[in-house]
Short mmCIF file of C-alpha atoms in Angstrom, two decimals:
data_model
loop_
_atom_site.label_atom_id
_atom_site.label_comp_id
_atom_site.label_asym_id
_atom_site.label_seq_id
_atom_site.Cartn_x
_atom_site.Cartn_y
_atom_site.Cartn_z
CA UNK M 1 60.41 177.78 127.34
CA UNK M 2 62.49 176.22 130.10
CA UNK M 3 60.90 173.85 133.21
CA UNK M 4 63.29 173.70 136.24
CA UNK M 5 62.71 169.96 137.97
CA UNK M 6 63.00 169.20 141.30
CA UNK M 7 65.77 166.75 141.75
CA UNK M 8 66.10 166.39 145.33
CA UNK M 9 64.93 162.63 145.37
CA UNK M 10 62.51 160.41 143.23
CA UNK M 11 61.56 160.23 139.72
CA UNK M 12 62.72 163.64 138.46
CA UNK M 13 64.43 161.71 135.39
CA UNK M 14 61.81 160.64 133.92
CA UNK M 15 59.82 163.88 133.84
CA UNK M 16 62.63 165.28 132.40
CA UNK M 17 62.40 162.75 129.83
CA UNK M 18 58.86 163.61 128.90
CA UNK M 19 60.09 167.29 128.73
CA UNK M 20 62.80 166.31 126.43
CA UNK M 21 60.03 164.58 123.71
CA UNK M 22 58.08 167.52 123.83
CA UNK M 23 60.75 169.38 122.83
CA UNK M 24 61.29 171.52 126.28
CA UNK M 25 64.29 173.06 127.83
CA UNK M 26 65.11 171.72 131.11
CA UNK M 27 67.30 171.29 133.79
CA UNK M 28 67.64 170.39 137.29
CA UNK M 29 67.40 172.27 140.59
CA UNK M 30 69.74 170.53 143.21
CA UNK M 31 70.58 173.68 145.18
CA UNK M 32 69.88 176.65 145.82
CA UNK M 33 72.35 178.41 142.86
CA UNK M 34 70.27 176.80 140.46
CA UNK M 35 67.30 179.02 141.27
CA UNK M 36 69.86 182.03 139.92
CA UNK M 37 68.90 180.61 136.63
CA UNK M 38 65.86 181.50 134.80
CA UNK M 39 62.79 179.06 133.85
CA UNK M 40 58.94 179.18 133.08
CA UNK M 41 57.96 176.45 135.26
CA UNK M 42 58.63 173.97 137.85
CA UNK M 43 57.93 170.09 138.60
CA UNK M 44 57.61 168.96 141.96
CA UNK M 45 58.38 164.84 141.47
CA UNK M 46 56.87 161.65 142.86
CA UNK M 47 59.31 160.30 145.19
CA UNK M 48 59.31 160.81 149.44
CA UNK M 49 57.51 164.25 150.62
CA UNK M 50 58.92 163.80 153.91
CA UNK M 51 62.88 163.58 152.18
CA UNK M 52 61.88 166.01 150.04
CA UNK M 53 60.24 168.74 152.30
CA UNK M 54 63.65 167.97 154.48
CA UNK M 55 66.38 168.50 151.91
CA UNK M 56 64.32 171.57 150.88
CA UNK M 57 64.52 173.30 154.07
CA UNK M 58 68.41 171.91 154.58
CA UNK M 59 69.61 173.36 151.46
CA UNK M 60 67.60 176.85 151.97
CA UNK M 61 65.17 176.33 149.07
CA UNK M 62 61.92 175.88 150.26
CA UNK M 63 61.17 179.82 151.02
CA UNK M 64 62.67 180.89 147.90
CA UNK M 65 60.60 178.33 145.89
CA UNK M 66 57.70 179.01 147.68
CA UNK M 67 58.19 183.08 147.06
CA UNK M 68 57.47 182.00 143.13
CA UNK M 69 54.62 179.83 143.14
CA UNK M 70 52.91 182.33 144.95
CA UNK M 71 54.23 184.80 142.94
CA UNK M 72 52.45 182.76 139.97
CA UNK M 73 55.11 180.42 138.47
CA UNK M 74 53.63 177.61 137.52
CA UNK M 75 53.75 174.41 139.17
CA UNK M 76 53.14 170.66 138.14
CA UNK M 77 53.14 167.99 141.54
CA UNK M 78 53.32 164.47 141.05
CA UNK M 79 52.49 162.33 143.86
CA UNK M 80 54.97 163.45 146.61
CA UNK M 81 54.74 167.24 144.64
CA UNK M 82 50.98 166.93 145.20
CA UNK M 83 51.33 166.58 148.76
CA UNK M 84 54.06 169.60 149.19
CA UNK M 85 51.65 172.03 146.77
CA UNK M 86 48.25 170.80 149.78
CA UNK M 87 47.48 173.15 152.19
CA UNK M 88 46.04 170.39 154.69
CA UNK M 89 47.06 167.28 154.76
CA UNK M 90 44.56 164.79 156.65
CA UNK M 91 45.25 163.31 160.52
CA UNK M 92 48.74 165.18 160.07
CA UNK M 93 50.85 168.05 159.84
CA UNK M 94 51.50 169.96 156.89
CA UNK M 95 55.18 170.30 156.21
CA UNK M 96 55.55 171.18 152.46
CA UNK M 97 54.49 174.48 150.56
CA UNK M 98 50.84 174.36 150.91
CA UNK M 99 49.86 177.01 148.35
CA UNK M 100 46.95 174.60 147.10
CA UNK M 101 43.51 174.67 148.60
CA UNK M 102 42.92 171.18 148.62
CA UNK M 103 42.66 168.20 151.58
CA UNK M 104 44.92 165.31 151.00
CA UNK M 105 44.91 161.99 152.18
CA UNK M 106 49.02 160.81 152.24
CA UNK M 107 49.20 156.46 151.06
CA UNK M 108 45.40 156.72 151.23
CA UNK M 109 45.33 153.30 149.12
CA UNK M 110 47.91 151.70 151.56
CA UNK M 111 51.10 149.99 151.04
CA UNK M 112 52.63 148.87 147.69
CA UNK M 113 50.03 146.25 147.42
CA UNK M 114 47.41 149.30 147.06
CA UNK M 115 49.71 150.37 144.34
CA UNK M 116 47.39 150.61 140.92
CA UNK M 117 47.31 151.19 137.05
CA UNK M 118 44.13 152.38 135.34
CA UNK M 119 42.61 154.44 132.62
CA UNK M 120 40.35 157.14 133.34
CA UNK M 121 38.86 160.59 132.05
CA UNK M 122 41.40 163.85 132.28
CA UNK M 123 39.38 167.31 131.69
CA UNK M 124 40.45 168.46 128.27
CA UNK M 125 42.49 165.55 127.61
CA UNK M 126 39.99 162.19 127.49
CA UNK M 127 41.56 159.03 128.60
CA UNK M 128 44.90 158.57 130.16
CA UNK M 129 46.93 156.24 132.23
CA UNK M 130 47.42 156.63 135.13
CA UNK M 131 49.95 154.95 137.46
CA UNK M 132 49.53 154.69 141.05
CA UNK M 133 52.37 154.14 143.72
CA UNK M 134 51.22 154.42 147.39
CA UNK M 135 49.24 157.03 146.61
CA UNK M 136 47.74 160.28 147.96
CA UNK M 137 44.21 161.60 146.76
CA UNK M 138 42.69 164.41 147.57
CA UNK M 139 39.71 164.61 149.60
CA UNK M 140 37.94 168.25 149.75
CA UNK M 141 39.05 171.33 147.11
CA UNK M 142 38.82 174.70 148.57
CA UNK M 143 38.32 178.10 146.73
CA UNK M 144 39.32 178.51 142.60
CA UNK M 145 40.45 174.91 142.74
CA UNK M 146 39.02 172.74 139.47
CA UNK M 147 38.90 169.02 139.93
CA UNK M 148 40.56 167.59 136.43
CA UNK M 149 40.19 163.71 136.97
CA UNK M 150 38.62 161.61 139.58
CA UNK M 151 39.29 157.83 139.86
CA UNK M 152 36.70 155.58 141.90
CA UNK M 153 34.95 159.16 143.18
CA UNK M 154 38.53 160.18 144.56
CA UNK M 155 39.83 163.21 143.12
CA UNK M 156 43.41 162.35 141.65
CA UNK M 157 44.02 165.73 139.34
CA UNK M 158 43.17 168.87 139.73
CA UNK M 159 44.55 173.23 139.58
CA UNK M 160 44.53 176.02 140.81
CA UNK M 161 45.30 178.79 138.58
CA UNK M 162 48.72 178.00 138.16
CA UNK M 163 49.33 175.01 140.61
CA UNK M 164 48.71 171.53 138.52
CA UNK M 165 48.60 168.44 140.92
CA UNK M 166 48.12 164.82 140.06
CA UNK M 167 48.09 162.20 142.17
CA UNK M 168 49.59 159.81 139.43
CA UNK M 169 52.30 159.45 137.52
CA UNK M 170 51.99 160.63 134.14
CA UNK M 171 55.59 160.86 133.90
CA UNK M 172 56.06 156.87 134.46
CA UNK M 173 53.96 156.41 131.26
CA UNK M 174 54.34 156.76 127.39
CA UNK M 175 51.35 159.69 127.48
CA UNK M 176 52.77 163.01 127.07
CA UNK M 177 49.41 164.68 127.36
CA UNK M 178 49.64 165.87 130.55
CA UNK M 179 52.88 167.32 130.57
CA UNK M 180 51.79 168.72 127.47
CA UNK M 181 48.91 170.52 129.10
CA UNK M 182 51.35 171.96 131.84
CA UNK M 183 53.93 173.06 128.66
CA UNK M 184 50.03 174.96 127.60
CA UNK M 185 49.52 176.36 131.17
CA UNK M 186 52.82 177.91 130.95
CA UNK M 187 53.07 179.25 127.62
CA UNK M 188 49.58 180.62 127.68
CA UNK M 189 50.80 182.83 131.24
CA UNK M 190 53.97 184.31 129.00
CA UNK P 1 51.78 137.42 138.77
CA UNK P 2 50.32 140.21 136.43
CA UNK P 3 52.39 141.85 134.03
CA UNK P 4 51.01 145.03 136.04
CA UNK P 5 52.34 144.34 139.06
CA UNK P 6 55.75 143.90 138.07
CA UNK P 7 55.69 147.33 136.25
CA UNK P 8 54.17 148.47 139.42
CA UNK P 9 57.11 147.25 142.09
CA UNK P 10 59.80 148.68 139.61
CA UNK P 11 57.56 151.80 139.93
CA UNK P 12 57.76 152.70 143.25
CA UNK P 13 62.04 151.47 142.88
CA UNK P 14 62.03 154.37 140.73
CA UNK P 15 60.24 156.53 143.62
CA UNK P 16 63.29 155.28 145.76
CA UNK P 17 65.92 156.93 143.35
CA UNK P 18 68.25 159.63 144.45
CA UNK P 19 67.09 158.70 148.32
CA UNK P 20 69.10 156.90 151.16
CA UNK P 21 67.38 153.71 152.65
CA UNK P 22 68.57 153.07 156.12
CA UNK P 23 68.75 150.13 158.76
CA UNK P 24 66.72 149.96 161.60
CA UNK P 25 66.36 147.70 164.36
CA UNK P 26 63.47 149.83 166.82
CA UNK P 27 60.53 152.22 165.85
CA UNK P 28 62.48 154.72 167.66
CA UNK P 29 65.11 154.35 165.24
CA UNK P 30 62.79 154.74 162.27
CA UNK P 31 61.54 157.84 163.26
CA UNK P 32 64.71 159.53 163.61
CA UNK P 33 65.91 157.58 159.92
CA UNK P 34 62.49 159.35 158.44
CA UNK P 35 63.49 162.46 160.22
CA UNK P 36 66.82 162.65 158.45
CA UNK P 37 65.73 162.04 155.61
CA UNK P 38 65.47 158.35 154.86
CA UNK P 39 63.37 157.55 151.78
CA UNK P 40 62.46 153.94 153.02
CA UNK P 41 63.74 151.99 156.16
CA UNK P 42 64.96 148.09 156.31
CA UNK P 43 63.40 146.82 159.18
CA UNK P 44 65.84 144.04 160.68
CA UNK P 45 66.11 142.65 164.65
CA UNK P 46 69.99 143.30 164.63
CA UNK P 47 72.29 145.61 162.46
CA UNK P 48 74.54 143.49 160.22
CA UNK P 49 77.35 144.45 162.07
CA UNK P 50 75.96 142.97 164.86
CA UNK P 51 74.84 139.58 162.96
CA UNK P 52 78.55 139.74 162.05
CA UNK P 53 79.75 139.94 165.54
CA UNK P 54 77.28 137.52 166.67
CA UNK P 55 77.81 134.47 164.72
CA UNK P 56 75.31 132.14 164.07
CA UNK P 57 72.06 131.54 162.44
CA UNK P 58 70.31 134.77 161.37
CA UNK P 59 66.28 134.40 159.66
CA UNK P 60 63.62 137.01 159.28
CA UNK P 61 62.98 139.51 162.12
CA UNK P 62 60.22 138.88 164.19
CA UNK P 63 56.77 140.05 162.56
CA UNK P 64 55.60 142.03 165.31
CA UNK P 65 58.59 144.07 165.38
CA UNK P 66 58.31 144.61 161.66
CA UNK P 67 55.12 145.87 162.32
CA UNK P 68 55.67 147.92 164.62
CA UNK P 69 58.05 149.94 162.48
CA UNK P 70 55.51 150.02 160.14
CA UNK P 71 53.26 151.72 162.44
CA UNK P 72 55.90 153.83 163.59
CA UNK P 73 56.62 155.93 159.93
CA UNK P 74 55.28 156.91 156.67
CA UNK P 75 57.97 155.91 154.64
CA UNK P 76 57.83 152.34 152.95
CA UNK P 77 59.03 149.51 155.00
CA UNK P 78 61.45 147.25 153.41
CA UNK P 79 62.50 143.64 155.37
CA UNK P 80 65.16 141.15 154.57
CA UNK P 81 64.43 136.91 154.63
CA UNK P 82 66.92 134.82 153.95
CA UNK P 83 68.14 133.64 150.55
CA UNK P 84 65.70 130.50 149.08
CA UNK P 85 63.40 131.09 152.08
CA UNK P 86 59.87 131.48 149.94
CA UNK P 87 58.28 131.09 153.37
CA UNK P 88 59.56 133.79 155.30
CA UNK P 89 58.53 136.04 152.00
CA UNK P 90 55.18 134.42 152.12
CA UNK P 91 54.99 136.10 155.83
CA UNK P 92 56.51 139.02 154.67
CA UNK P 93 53.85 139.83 151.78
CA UNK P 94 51.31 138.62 154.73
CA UNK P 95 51.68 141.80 156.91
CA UNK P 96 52.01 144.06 153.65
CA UNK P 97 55.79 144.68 153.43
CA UNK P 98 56.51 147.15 150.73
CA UNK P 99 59.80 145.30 149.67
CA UNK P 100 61.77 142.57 150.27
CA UNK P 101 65.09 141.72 150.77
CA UNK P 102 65.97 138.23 149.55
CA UNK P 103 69.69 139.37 151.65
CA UNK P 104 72.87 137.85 151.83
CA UNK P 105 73.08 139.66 154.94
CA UNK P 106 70.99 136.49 157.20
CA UNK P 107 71.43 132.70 156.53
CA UNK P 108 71.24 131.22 153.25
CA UNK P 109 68.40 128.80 153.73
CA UNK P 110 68.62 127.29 150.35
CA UNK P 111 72.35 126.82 148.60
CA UNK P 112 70.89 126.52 145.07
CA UNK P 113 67.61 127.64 144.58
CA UNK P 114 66.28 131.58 144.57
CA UNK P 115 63.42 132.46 145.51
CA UNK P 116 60.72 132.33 142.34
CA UNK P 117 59.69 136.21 143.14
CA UNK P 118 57.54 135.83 140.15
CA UNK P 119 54.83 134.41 142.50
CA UNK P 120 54.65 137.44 144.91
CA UNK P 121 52.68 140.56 144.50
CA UNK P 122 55.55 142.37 146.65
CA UNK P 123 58.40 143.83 144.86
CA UNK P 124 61.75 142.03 145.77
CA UNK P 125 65.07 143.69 145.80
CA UNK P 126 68.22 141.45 145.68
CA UNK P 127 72.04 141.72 145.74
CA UNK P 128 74.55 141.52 143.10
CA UNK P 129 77.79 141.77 142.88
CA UNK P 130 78.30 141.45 138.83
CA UNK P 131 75.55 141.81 136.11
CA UNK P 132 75.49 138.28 135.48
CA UNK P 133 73.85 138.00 139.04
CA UNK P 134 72.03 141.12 139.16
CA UNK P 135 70.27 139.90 135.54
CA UNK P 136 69.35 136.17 137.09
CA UNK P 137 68.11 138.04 140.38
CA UNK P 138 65.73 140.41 137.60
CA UNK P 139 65.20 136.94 135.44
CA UNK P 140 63.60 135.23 139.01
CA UNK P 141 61.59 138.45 139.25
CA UNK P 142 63.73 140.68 141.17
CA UNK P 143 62.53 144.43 140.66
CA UNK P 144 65.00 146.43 142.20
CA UNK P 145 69.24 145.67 142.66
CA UNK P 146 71.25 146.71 145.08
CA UNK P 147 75.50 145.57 145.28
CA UNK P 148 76.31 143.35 147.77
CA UNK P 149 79.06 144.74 149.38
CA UNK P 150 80.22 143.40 152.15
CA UNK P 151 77.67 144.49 155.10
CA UNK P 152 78.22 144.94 158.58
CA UNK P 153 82.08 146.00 157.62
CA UNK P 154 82.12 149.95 157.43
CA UNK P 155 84.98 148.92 154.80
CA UNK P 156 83.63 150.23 151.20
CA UNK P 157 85.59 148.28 148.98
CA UNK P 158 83.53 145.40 148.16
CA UNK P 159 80.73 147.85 147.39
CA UNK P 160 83.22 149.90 145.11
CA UNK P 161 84.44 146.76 143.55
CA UNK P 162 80.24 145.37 142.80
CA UNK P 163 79.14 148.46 141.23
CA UNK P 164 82.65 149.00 138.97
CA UNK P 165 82.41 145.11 138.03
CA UNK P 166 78.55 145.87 136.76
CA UNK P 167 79.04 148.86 135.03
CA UNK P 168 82.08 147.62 132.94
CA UNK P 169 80.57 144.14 131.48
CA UNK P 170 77.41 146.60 131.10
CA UNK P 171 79.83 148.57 128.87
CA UNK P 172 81.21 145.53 127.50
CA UNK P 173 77.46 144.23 126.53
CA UNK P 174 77.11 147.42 124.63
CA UNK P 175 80.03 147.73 122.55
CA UNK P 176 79.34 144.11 121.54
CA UNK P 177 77.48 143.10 117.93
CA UNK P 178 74.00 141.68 117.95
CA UNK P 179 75.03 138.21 116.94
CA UNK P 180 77.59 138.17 119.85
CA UNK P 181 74.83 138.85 122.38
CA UNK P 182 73.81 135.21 122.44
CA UNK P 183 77.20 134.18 123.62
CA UNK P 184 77.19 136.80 126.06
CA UNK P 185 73.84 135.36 126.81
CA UNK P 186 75.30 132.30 127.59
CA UNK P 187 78.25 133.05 129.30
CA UNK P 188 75.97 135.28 131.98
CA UNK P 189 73.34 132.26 132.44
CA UNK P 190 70.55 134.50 131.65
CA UNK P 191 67.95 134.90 128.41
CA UNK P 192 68.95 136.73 125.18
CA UNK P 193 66.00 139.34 125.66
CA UNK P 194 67.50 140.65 129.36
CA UNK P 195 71.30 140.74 127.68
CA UNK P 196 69.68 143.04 124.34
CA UNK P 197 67.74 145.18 126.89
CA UNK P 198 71.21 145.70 128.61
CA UNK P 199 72.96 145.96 124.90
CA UNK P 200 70.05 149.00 123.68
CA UNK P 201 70.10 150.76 126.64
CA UNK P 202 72.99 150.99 128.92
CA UNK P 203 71.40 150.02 132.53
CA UNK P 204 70.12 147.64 133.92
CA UNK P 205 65.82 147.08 133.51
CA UNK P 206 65.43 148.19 137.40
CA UNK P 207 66.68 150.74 139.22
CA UNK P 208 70.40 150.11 140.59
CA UNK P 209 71.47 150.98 144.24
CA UNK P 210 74.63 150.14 146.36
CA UNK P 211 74.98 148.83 149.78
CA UNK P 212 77.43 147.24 152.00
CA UNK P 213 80.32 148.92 153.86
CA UNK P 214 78.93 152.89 153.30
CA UNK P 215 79.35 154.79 156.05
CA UNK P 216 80.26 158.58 155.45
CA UNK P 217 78.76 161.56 153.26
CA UNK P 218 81.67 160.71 150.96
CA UNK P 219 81.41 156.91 150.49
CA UNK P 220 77.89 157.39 149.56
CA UNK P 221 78.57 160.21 147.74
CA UNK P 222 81.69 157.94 145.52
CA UNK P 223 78.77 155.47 145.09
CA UNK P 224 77.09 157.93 143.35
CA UNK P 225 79.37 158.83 141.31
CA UNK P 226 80.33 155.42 140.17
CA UNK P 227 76.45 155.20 138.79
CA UNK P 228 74.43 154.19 142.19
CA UNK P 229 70.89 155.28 141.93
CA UNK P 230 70.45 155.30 145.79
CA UNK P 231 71.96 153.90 148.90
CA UNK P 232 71.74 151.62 151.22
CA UNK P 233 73.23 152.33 154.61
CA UNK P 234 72.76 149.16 157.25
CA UNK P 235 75.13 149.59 160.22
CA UNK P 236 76.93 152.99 159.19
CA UNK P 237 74.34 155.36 161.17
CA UNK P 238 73.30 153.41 164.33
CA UNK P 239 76.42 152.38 165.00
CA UNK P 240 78.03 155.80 164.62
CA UNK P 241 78.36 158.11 167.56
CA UNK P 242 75.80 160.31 166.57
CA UNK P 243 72.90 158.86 164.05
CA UNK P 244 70.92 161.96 163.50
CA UNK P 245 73.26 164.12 162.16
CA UNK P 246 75.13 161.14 160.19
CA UNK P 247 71.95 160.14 158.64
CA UNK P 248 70.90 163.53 157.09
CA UNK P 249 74.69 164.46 156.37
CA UNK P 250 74.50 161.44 154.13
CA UNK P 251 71.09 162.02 152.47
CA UNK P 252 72.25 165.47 151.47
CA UNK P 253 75.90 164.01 149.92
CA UNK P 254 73.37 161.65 148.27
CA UNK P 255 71.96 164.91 146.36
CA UNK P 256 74.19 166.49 146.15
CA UNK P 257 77.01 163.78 145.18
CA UNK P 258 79.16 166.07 142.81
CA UNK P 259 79.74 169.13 145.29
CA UNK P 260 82.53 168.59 146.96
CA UNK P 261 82.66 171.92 148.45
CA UNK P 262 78.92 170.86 150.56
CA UNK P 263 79.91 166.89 151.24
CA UNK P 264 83.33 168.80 153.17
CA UNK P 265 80.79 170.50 154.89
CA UNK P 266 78.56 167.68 155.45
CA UNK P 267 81.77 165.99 156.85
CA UNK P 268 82.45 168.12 159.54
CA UNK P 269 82.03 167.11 163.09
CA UNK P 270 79.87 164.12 162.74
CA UNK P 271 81.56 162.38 165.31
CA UNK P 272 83.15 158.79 165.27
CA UNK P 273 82.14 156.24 162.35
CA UNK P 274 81.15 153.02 162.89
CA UNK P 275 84.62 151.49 163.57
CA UNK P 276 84.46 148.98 161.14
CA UNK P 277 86.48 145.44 159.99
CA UNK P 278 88.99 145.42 157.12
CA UNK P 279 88.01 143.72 153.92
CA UNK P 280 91.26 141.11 154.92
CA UNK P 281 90.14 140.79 158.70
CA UNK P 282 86.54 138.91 158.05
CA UNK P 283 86.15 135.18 158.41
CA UNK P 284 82.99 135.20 156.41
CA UNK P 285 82.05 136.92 153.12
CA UNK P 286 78.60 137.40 152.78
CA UNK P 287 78.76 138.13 149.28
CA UNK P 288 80.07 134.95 148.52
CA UNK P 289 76.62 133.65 149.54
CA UNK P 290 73.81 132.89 146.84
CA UNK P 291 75.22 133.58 143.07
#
């Protein structure tokens, strides 16, 4: 099994980290050659959704990359990748990929000062931590979208078939559960 | 402050990685930065260049300026106070800044004392310009390091010579034996537990950017290579003849740092740089201030 990461901007080390104890090939996509190569699955990083969305259009990827999830490759979005996968994206325009039914609220808890840690129910999983930096949630889930994890009655995990979205950051964490369950959502389409 | 909230302000550092953070002075300016590409802004009342040229005194920009940058984007907002100035942080964590620049760049209000950025819930970002500094900046509660450089000068060297000087004693620190950590310990004014972290794991505890003196694709694209996690650019873009297409030319070198083949590309017809001091020409070194 091999995950492609996003490695335009933010945190794509440390999910590849994560990948790496579970024992999963990886590598980063910088450009668009690196799509030429052949992977399983794909993680969309916390980091800017603005920068990213931007480089992905200026370096021709964002069509290409789109193609596949829609084609049925699937997808994990942290954060920033959560906001690219919505389809709306509250009081604004939507400028990423938004192959997700799901309303999304971008820094809904505010500035850094919002920023969070807690410990809360994951569907399937049971308790894990979850790190929150400025923030999205999502607000309203359309069609064939299951909510995973909710923290104070917002909804901070949930899929789509093959689109996985959290709106923490498992990946800044010692938990490997949930990349684990993306390695399962993944193996079980092969 | 909470153990939390330390792990917290390094967080969203890490959420900065791989992303330029730019200079600007107007909302108008911020929009076009977040346009391009920025992954945070540095909200300041004049370009360091411009301090530079100016002389003087230079504090904290004016609040409702600040603000109104923050209004402007949805990017984080980062603003500089001056060195030992707790009370222009105090401000600064009043109107919900999501970093802070404890900068060389304006007046040193204090000549010996730091600011204790323990006592703030916002993160703090600080210059260095060896580890020594960079690990008493992280020891006061710094969560994110930057090199000095020398700002304001379009002239890279200083920023070349901060990032080499880091990553050498960092190489140093590891090839050393445990029992000579506490000497090293010693030598670098800082605790034994910061000099093992450094001796176990190669890096510093917080993520590591450069600023000072970048101002093409390929300067921030060298800083990258040297081990930069991000960049700073201050007076680079807005004083170059054409900002837009400066600003995303060098958040794309910043991604794509090892491709020579795209950053010649990127370089193409981006009009005149900032024209910049030499290292040799400046009266005063603003990395000499605050140690």
């Amino acid at each position: 099994m091999k995950v492609a990461v996003l490695a335009l901007q933010g945190a794509f080390v440390e999910h590849e980290k994560m990948l790496e104890e579970l024992g999963a090939e990886h590598f980063q996509i910088r450009q668009k050659q690196d799509l030429n190569r052949e992977f399983d699955g794909i993680i969309i990083p916390g980091g800017e959704s603005t920068v990213m969305a931007k480089l992905l259009k200026d370096l021709d990827l964002f069509d290409d990359i789109k193609g596949m999830i829609q084609k049925g490759m699937p997808v994990f979005g942290t954060c920033a990748g959560l906001i690219l996968l919505s389809k709306e994206i509250k009081d604004e325009e939507t400028y990423g990929f938004g192959t997700m039914n799901i309303v999304t609220r971008r820094n809904a808890y505010g500035r850094q000062l919002g920023s969070f840690y807690t410990e809360t129910d994951f569907k399937g999983i049971g308790k894990v931590p979850m790190t929150f930096i400025r923030a999205p949630y999502i607000l309203e889930t359309g069609e064939n979208v299951e909510v995973l994890a909710t923290a104070d009655n917002n909804i901070v995990a949930a899929r789509q078939g093959n689109q996985l979205v959290t709106a923490f950051h498992p990946e800044l964490t010692n938990d490997l559960r949930v990349h684990s369950y993306f390695l399962d959502m993944i193996s079980k389409r092969k | 402050m909470e153990e939390n909230r330390y792990e917290l302000n390094k967080n969203l550092a890490q959420m900065l990685k791989g992303g330029v953070i730019m200079d600007v002075t107007t909302p108008e300016q911020a929009r076009i930065a977040q346009e391009a590409g920025a992954c945070a802004v540095m909200a300041l009342e004049r370009i360091p260049a411009d301090i530079r040229a100016a002389g003087g005194v230079s504090r904290m920009s004016d609040p409702k300026m600040i603000k109104g940058i923050q209004e402007a984007v949805s990017i984080p907002v980062m603003a500089k106070c001056r060195i030992g100035h707790f009370v222009e942080a105090q401000i600064l964590e009043a109107i919900e800044i999501d970093y802070i620049d404890e900068s060389e760049v304006l007046s040193p209000a204090d000549d010996v004392y730091h600011i204790d950025k323990t006592k703030f819930k916002v993160p703090f970002v600080c210059g260095a310009k060896d580890l020594g500094e960079a690990l008493r900046r992280i020891s006061e509660g710094a969560s994110m390091i930057r090199t000095k450089g020398e700002p304001g000068t379009g002239d890279v060297i200083q920023a070349v010579r901060h990032m080499r000087a880091m990553n050498s004693e960092i190489r140093r620190i590891q090839s050393l034996t445990e029992d000579e950590l506490y000497e090293a310990a010693k030598k670098l004014q800082v605790s034994y537990d910061l000099v093992k972290y450094v001796h176990e794991n190669g890096k510093l505890p917080v993520v590591n950017f450069a600023a000072g003196g970048v101002a093409t694709p390929a300067d921030a694209a060298l800083m990258m290579q040297l081990g930069a996690e991000g960049v700073f650019v201050g007076s680079g873009i807005f004083k170059s003849g054409n900002p837009k297409k400066r600003a995303a030319s060098i958040v794309q070198a910043v991604t794509n740092y090892t491709d020579a083949k795209l950053i010649a590309e990127l370089s193409e017809d981006l009009g005149e740089a900032m024209v910049g001091i030499n290292e040799s020409e400046i009266a005063l070194l603003m990395a000499e201030r605050g140690k």
